[in-house]
PDB file of C-alpha atoms and ligand atoms in Angstrom:
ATOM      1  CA  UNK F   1      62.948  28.712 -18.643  1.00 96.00           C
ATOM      2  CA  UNK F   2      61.208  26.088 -16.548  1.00 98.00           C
ATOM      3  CA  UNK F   3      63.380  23.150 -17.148  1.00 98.00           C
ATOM      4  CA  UNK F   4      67.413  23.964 -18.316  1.00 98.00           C
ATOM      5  CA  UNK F   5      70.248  21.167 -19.065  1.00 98.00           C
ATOM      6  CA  UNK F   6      73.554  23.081 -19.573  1.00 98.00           C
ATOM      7  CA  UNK F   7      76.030  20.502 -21.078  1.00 98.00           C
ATOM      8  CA  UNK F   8      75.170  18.067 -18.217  1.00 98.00           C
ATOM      9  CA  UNK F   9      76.492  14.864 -18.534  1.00 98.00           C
ATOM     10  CA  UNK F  10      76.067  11.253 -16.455  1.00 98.00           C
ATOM     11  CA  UNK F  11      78.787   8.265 -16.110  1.00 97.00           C
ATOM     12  CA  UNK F  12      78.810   5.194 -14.049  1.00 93.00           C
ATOM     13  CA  UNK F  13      81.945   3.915 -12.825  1.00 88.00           C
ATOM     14  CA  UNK F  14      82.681   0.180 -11.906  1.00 83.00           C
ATOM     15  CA  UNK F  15      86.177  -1.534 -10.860  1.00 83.00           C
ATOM     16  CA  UNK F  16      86.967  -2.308 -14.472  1.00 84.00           C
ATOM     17  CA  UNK F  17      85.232   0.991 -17.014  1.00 88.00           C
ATOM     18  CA  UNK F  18      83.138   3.583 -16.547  1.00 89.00           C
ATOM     19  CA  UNK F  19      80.268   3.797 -18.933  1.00 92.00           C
ATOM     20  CA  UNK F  20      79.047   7.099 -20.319  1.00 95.00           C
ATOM     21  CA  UNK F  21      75.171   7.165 -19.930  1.00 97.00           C
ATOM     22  CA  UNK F  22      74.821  10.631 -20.894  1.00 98.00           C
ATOM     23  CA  UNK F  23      77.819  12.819 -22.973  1.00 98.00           C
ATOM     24  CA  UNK F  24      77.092  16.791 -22.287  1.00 97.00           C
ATOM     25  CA  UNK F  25      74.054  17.513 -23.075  1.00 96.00           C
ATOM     26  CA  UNK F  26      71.948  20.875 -23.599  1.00 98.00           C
ATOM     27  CA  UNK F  27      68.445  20.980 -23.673  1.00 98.00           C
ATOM     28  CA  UNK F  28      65.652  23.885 -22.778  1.00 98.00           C
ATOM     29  CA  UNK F  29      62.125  23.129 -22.484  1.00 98.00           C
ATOM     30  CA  UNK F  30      59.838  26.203 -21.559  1.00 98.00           C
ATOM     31  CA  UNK F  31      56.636  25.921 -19.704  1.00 98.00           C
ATOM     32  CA  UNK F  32      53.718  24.637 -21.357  1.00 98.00           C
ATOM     33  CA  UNK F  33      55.479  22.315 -24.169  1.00 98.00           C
ATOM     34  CA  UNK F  34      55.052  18.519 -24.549  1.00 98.00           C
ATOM     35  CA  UNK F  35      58.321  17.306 -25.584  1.00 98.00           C
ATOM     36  CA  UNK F  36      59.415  13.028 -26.332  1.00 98.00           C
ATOM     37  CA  UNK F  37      62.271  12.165 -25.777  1.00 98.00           C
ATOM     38  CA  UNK F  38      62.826   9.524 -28.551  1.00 98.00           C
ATOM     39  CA  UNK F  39      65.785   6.844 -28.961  1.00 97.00           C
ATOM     40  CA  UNK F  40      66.662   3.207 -28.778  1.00 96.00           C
ATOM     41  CA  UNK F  41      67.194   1.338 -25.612  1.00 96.00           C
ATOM     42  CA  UNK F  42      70.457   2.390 -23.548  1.00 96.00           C
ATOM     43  CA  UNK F  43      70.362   5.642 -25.564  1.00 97.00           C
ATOM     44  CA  UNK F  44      70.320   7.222 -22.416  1.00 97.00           C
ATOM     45  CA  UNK F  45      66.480   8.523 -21.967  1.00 97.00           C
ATOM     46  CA  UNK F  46      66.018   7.307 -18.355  1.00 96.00           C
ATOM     47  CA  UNK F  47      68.690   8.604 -17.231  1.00 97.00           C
ATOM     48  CA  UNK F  48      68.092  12.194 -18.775  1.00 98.00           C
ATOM     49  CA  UNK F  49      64.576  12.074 -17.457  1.00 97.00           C
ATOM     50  CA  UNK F  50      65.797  11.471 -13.820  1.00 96.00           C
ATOM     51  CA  UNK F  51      67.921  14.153 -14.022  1.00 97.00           C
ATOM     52  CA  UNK F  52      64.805  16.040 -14.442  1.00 98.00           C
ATOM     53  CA  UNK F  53      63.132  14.823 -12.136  1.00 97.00           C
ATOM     54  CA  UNK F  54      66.145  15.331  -9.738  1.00 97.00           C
ATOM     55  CA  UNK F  55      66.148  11.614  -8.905  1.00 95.00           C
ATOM     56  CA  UNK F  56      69.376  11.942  -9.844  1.00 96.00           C
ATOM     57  CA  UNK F  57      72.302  14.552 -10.621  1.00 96.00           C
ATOM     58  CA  UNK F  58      74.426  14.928 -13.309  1.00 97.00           C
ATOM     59  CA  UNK F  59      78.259  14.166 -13.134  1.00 97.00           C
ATOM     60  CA  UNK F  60      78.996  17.524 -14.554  1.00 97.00           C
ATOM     61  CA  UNK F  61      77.019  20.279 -16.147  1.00 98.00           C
ATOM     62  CA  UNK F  62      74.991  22.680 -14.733  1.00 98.00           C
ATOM     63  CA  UNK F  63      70.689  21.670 -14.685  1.00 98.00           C
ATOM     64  CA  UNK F  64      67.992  24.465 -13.526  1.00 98.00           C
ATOM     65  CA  UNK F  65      64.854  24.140 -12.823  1.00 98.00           C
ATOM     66  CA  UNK F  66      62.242  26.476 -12.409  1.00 96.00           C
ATOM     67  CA  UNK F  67      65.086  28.934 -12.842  1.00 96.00           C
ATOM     68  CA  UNK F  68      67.160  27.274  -9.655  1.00 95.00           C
ATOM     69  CA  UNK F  69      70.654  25.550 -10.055  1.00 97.00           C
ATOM     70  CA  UNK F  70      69.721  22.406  -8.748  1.00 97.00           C
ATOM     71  CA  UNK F  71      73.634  21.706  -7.199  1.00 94.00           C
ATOM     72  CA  UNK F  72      73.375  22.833  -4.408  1.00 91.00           C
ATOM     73  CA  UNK F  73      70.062  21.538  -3.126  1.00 95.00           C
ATOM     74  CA  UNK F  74      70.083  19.015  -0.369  1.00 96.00           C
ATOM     75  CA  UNK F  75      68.316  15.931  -0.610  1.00 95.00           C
ATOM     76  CA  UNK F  76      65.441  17.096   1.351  1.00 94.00           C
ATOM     77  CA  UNK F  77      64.945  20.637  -0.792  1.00 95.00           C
ATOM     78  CA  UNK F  78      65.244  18.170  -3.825  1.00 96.00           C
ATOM     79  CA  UNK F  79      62.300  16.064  -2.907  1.00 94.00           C
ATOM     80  CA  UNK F  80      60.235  18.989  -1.590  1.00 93.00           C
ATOM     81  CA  UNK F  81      61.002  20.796  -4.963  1.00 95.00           C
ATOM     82  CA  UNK F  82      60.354  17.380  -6.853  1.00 95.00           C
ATOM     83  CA  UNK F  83      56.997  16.963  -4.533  1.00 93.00           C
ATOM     84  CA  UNK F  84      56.241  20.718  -5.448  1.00 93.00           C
ATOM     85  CA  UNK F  85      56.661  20.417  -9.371  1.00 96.00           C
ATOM     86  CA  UNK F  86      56.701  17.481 -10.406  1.00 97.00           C
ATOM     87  CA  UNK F  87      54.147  14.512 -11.305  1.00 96.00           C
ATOM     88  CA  UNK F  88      56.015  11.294 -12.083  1.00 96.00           C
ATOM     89  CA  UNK F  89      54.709   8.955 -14.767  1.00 96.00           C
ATOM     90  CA  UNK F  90      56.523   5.222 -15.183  1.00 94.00           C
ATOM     91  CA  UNK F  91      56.063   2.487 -17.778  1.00 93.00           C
ATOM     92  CA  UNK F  92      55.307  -0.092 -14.691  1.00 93.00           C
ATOM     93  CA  UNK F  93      52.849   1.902 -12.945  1.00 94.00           C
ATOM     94  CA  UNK F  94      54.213   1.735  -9.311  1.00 95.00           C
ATOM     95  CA  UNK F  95      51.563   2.021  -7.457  1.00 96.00           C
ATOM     96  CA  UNK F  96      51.514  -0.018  -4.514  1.00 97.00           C
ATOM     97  CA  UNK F  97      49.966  -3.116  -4.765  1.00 97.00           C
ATOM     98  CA  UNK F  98      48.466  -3.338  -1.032  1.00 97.00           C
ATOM     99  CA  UNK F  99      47.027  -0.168  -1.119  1.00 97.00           C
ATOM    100  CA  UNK F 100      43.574   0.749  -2.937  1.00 98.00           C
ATOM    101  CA  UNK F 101      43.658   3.206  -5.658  1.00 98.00           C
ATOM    102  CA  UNK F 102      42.198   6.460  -4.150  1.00 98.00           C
ATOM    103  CA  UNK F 103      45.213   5.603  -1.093  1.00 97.00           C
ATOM    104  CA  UNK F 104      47.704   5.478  -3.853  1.00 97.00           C
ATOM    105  CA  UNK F 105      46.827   8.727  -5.414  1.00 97.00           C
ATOM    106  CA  UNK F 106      46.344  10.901  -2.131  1.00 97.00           C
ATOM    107  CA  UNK F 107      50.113   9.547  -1.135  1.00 95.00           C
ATOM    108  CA  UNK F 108      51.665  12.595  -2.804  1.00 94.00           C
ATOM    109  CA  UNK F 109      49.437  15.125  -0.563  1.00 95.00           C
ATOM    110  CA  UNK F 110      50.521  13.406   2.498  1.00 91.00           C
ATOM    111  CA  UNK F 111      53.213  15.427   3.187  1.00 81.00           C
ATOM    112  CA  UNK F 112      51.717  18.573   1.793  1.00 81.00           C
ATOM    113  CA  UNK F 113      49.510  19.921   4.980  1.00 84.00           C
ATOM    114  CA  UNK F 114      46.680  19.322   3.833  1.00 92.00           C
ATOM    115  CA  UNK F 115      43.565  17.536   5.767  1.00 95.00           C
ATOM    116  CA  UNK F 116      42.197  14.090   5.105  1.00 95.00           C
ATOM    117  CA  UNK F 117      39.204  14.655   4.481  1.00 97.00           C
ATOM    118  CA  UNK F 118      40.901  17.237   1.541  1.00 97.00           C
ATOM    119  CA  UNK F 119      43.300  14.436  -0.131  1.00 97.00           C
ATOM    120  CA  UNK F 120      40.078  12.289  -0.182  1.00 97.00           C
ATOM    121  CA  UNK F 121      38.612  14.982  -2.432  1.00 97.00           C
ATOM    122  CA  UNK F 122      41.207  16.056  -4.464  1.00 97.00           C
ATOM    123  CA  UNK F 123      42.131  12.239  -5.333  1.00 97.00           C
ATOM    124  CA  UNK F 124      38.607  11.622  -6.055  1.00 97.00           C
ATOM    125  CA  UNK F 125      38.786  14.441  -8.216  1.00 97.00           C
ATOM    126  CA  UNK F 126      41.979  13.493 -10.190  1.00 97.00           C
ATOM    127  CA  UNK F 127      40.534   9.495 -10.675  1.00 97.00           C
ATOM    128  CA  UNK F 128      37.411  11.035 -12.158  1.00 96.00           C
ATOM    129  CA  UNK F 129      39.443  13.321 -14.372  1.00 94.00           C
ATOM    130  CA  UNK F 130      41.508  10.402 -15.462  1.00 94.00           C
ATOM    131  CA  UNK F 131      37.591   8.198 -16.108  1.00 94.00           C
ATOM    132  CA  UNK F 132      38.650   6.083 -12.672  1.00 96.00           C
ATOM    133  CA  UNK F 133      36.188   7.525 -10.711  1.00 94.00           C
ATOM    134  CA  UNK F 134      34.021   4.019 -10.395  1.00 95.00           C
ATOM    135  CA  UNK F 135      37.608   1.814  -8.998  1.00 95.00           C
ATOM    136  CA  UNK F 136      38.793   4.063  -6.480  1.00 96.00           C
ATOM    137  CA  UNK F 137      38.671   1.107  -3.625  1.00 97.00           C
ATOM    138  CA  UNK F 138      40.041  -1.557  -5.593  1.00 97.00           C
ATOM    139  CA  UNK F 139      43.170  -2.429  -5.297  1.00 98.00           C
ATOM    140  CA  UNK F 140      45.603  -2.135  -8.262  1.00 97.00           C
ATOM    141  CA  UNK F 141      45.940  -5.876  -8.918  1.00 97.00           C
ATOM    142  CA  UNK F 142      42.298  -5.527 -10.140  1.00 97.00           C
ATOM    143  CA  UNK F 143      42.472  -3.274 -12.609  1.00 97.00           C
ATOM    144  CA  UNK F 144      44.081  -3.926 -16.302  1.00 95.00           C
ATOM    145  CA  UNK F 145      47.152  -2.355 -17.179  1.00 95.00           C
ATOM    146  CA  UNK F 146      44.963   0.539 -18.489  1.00 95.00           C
ATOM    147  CA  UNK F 147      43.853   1.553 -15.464  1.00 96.00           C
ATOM    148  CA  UNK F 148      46.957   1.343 -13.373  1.00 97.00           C
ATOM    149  CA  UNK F 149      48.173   3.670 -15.694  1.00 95.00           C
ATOM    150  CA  UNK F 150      45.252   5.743 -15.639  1.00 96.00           C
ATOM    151  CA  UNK F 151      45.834   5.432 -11.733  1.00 97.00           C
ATOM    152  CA  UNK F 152      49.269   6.487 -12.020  1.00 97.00           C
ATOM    153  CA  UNK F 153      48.541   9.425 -13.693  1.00 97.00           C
ATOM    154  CA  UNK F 154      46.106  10.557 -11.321  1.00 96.00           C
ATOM    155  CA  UNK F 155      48.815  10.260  -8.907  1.00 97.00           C
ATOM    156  CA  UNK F 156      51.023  12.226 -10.866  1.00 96.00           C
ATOM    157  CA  UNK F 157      48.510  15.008 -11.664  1.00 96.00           C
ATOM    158  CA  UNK F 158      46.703  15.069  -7.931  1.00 96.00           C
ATOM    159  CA  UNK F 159      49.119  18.240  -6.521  1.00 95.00           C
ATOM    160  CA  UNK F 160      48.911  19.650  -9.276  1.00 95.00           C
ATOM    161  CA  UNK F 161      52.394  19.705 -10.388  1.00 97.00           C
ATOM    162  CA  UNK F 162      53.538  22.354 -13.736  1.00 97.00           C
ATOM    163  CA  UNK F 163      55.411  19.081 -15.159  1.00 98.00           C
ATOM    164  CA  UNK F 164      54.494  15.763 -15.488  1.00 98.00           C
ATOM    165  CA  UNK F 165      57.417  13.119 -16.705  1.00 98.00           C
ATOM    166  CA  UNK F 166      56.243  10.023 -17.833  1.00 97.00           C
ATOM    167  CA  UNK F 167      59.340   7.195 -18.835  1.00 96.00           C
ATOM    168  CA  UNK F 168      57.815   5.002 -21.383  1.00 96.00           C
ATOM    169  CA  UNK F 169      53.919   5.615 -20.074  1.00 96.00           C
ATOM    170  CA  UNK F 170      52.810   3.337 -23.165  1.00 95.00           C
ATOM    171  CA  UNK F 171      54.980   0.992 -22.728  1.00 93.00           C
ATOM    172  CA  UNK F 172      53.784  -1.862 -21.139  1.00 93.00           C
ATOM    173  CA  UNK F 173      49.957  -1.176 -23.147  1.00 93.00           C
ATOM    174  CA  UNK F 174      48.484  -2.678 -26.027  1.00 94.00           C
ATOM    175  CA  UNK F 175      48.352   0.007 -28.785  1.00 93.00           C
ATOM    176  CA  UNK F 176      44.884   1.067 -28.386  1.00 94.00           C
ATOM    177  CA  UNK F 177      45.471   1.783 -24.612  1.00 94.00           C
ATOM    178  CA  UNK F 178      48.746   3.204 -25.094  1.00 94.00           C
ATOM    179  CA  UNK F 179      46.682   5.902 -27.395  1.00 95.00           C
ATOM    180  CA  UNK F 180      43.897   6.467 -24.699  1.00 94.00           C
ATOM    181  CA  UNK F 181      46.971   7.039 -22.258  1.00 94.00           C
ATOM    182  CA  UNK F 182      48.445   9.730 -24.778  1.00 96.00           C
ATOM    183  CA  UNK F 183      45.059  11.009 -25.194  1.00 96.00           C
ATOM    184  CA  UNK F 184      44.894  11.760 -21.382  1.00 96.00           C
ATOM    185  CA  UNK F 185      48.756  13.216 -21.634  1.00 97.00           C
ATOM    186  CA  UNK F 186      47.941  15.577 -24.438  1.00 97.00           C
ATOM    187  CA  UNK F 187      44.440  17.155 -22.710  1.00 96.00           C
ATOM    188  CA  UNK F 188      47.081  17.580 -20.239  1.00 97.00           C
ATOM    189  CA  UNK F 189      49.242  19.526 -21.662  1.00 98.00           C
ATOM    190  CA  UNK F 190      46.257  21.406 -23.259  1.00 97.00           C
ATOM    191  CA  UNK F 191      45.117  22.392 -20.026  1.00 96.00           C
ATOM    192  CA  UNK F 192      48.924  23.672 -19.331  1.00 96.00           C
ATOM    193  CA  UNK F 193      50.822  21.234 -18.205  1.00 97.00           C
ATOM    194  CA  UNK F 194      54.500  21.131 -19.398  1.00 98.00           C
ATOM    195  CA  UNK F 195      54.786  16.970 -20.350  1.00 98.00           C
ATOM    196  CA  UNK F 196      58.353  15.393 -21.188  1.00 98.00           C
ATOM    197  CA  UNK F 197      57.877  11.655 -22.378  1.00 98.00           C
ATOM    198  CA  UNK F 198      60.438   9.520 -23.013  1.00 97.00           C
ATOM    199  CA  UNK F 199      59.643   6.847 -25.624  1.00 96.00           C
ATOM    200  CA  UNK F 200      61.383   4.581 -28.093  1.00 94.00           C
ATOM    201  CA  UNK F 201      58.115   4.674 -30.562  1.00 94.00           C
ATOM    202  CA  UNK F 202      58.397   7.023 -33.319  1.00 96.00           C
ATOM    203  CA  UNK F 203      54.432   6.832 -33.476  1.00 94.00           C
ATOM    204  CA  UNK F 204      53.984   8.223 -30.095  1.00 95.00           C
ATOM    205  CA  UNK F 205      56.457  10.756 -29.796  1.00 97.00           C
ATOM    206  CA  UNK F 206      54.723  12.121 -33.054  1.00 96.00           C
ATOM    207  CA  UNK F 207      51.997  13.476 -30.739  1.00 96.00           C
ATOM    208  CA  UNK F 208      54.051  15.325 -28.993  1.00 97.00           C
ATOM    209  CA  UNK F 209      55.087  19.147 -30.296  1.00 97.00           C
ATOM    210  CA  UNK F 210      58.586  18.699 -29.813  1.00 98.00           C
ATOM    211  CA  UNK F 211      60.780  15.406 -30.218  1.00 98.00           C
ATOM    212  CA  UNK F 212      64.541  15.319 -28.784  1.00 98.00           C
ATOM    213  CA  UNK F 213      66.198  12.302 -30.608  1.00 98.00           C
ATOM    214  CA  UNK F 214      68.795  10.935 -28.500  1.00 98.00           C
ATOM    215  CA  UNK F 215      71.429   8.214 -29.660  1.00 98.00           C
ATOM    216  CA  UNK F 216      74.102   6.560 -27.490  1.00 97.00           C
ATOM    217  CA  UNK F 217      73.850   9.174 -24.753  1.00 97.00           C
ATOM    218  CA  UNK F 218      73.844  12.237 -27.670  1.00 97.00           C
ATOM    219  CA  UNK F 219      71.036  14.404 -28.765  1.00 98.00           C
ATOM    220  CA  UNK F 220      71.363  14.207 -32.424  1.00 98.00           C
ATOM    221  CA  UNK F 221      67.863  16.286 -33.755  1.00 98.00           C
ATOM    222  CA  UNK F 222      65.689  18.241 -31.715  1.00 98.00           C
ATOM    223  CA  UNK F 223      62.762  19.061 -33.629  1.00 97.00           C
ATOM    224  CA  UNK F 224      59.235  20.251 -33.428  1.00 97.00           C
ATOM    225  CA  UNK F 225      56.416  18.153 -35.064  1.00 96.00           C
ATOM    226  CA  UNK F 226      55.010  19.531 -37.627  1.00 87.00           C
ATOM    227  CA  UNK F 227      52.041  17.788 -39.030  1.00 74.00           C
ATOM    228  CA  UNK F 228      48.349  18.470 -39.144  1.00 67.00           C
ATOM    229  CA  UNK F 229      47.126  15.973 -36.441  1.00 56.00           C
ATOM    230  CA  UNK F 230      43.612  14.551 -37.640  1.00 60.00           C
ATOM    231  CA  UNK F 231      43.417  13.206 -34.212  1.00 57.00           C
ATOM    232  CA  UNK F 232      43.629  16.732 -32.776  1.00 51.00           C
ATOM    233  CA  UNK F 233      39.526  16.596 -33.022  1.00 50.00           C
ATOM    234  CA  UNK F 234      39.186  14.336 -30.041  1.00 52.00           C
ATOM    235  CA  UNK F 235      41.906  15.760 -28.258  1.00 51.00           C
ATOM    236  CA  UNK F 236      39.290  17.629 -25.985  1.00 48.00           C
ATOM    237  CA  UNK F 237      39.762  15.249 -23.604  1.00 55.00           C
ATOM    238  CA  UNK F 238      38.084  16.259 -20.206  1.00 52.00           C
ATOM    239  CA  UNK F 239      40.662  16.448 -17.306  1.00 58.00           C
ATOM    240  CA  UNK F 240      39.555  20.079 -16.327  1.00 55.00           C
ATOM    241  CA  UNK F 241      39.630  18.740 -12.896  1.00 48.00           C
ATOM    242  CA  UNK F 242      42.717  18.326 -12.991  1.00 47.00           C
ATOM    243  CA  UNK F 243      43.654  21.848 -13.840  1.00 43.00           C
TER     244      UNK F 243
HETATM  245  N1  ATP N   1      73.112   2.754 -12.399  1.00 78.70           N
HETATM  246  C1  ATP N   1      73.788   2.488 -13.522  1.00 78.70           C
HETATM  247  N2  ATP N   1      75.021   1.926 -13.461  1.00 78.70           N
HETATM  248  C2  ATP N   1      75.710   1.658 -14.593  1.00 78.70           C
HETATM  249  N3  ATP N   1      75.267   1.904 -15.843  1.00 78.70           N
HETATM  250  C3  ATP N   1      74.049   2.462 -15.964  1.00 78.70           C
HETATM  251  C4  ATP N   1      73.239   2.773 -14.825  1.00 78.70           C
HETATM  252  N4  ATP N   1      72.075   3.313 -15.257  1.00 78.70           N
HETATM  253  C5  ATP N   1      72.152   3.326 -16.601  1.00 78.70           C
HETATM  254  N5  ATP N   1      73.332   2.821 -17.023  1.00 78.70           N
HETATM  255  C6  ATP N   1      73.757   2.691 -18.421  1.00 78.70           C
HETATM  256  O1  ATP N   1      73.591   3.926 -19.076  1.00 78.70           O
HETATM  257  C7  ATP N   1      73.102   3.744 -20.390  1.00 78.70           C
HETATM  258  C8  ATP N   1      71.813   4.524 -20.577  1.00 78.70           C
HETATM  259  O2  ATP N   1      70.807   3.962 -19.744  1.00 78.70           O
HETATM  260  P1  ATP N   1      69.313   4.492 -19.706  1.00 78.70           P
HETATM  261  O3  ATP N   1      68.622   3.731 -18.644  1.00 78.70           O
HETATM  262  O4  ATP N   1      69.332   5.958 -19.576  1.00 78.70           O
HETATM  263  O5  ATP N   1      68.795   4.077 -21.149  1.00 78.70           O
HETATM  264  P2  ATP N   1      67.332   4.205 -21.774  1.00 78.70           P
HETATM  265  O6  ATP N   1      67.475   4.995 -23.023  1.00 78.70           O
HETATM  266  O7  ATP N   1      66.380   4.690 -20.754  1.00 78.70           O
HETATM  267  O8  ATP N   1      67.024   2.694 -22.174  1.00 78.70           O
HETATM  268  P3  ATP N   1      65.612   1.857 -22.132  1.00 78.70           P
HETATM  269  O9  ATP N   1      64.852   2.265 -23.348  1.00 78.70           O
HETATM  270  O10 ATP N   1      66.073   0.433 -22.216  1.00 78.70           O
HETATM  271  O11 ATP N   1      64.929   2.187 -20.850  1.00 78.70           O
HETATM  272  C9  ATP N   1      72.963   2.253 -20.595  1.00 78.70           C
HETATM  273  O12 ATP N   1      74.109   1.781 -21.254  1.00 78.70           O
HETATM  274  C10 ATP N   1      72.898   1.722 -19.186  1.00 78.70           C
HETATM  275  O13 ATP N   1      73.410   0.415 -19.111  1.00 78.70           O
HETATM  276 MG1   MG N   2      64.717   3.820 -19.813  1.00 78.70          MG
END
């Protein structure tokens, strides 16, 4: 199983109450799915998700990932296993603003060992997958929320990780660019990627092939989706170099 939850569970404590962001909570999501995580705001999505993404740990429960009980990691074999696996995906982009694109998306190889004149490649290779290839030396202030996204997934995609999380990856996008963002998430996942994607729009997570309904820090339906998709013929989005 590539990512396991085992009744994990996540509360903040302050002077006067602690509040329960996440009640135990099992969930198993195998290599290759695309799952949403779907529920109102506070339900407790972010904070699932960055358990995760182990950018953050549960207050109890047991999580795997990859097969590996993620307690006893350090923070160091945390971020070289997050660095190794994962491609992170946010609803404000995060990419930073003094740096031009094609800097922002070789970041995640800087650590990695591998040569300069490499990341310049491989970066190239992910903005062209994601259609960026023309803006890799602006800066992120000049492109439209589209394309920071677009950016940001070229980011998340350029070491190739087996999962890519993306918190609310529509969110901040008009609906048609929200849909081209999806469109790039699903050829994705087609291409093998395992994609969890938190959302609060029924719409979107309806793309996925899973959705994990989650109310006031419960799962309460975990289903797959089961309709035809119409949409399916365009879905053969090219992001082979990505792959
Ligand atoms: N660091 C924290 N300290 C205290 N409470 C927190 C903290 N992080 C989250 N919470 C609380 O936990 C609950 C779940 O938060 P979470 O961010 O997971 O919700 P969400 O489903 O992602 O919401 P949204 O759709 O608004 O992003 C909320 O009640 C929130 O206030
Ligand atoms: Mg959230």
């Amino acid at each position: 199983m590539l990512i396991e939850a085992r009744r994990i569970s996540k509360s903040y404590r302050s002077d006067s109450a602690a509040v329960i962001a996440l009640q135990p909570t099992s969930l198993q999501i195998e290599s290759g799915e695309f799952v949403a995580i779907l529920g109102p705001s506070g339900s407790g999505k972010s904070t699932l998700m960055n358990i995760i993404g182990l950018l953050d740990r549960p207050s109890s429960g047991q999580f795997l990932l990859d097969g590996r009980d993620c307690a006893h990691l350090t923070d160091d074999q945390a971020a070289r296993m997050r660095n190794q696996l994962i491609g992170f995906v946010f609803q404000a982009y995060h990419l930073l603003p003094r740096q031009t694109v094609l800097s922002n998306v070789e970041l995640p190889l800087l650590y990695s060992g591998v040569t300069r004149a490499e990341r310049k490649l491989r970066a190239t290779r992910a903005l062209s997958a994601v259609k960026l290839g023309h803006r890799i030396e602006h800066l992120p202030s000049q492109l439209s929320g589209g394309e920071q996204q677009r950016a940001a997934i070229a980011r998340a995609i350029v070491t190739k990780p087996a999962i890519i999380l993306a918190d609310e990856p529509t969110g901040a996008l008009d609906s048609a660019t929200g849909w081209e963002i999806l469109q790039l998430l699903i050829a994705l996942n087609r291409i093998g990627r395992t994609i969890v994607m938190v959302t609060h729009d029924v719409n979107i997570a309806r793309q996925a092939s899973r959705i994990v309904s989650i109310r006031d820090g419960n799962i309460i339906s975990d289903e797959p989706v089961v309709t035809t998709k119409p949409e399916a013929v365009d879905r053969a989005e090219p992001c082979d170099e990505a792959a």
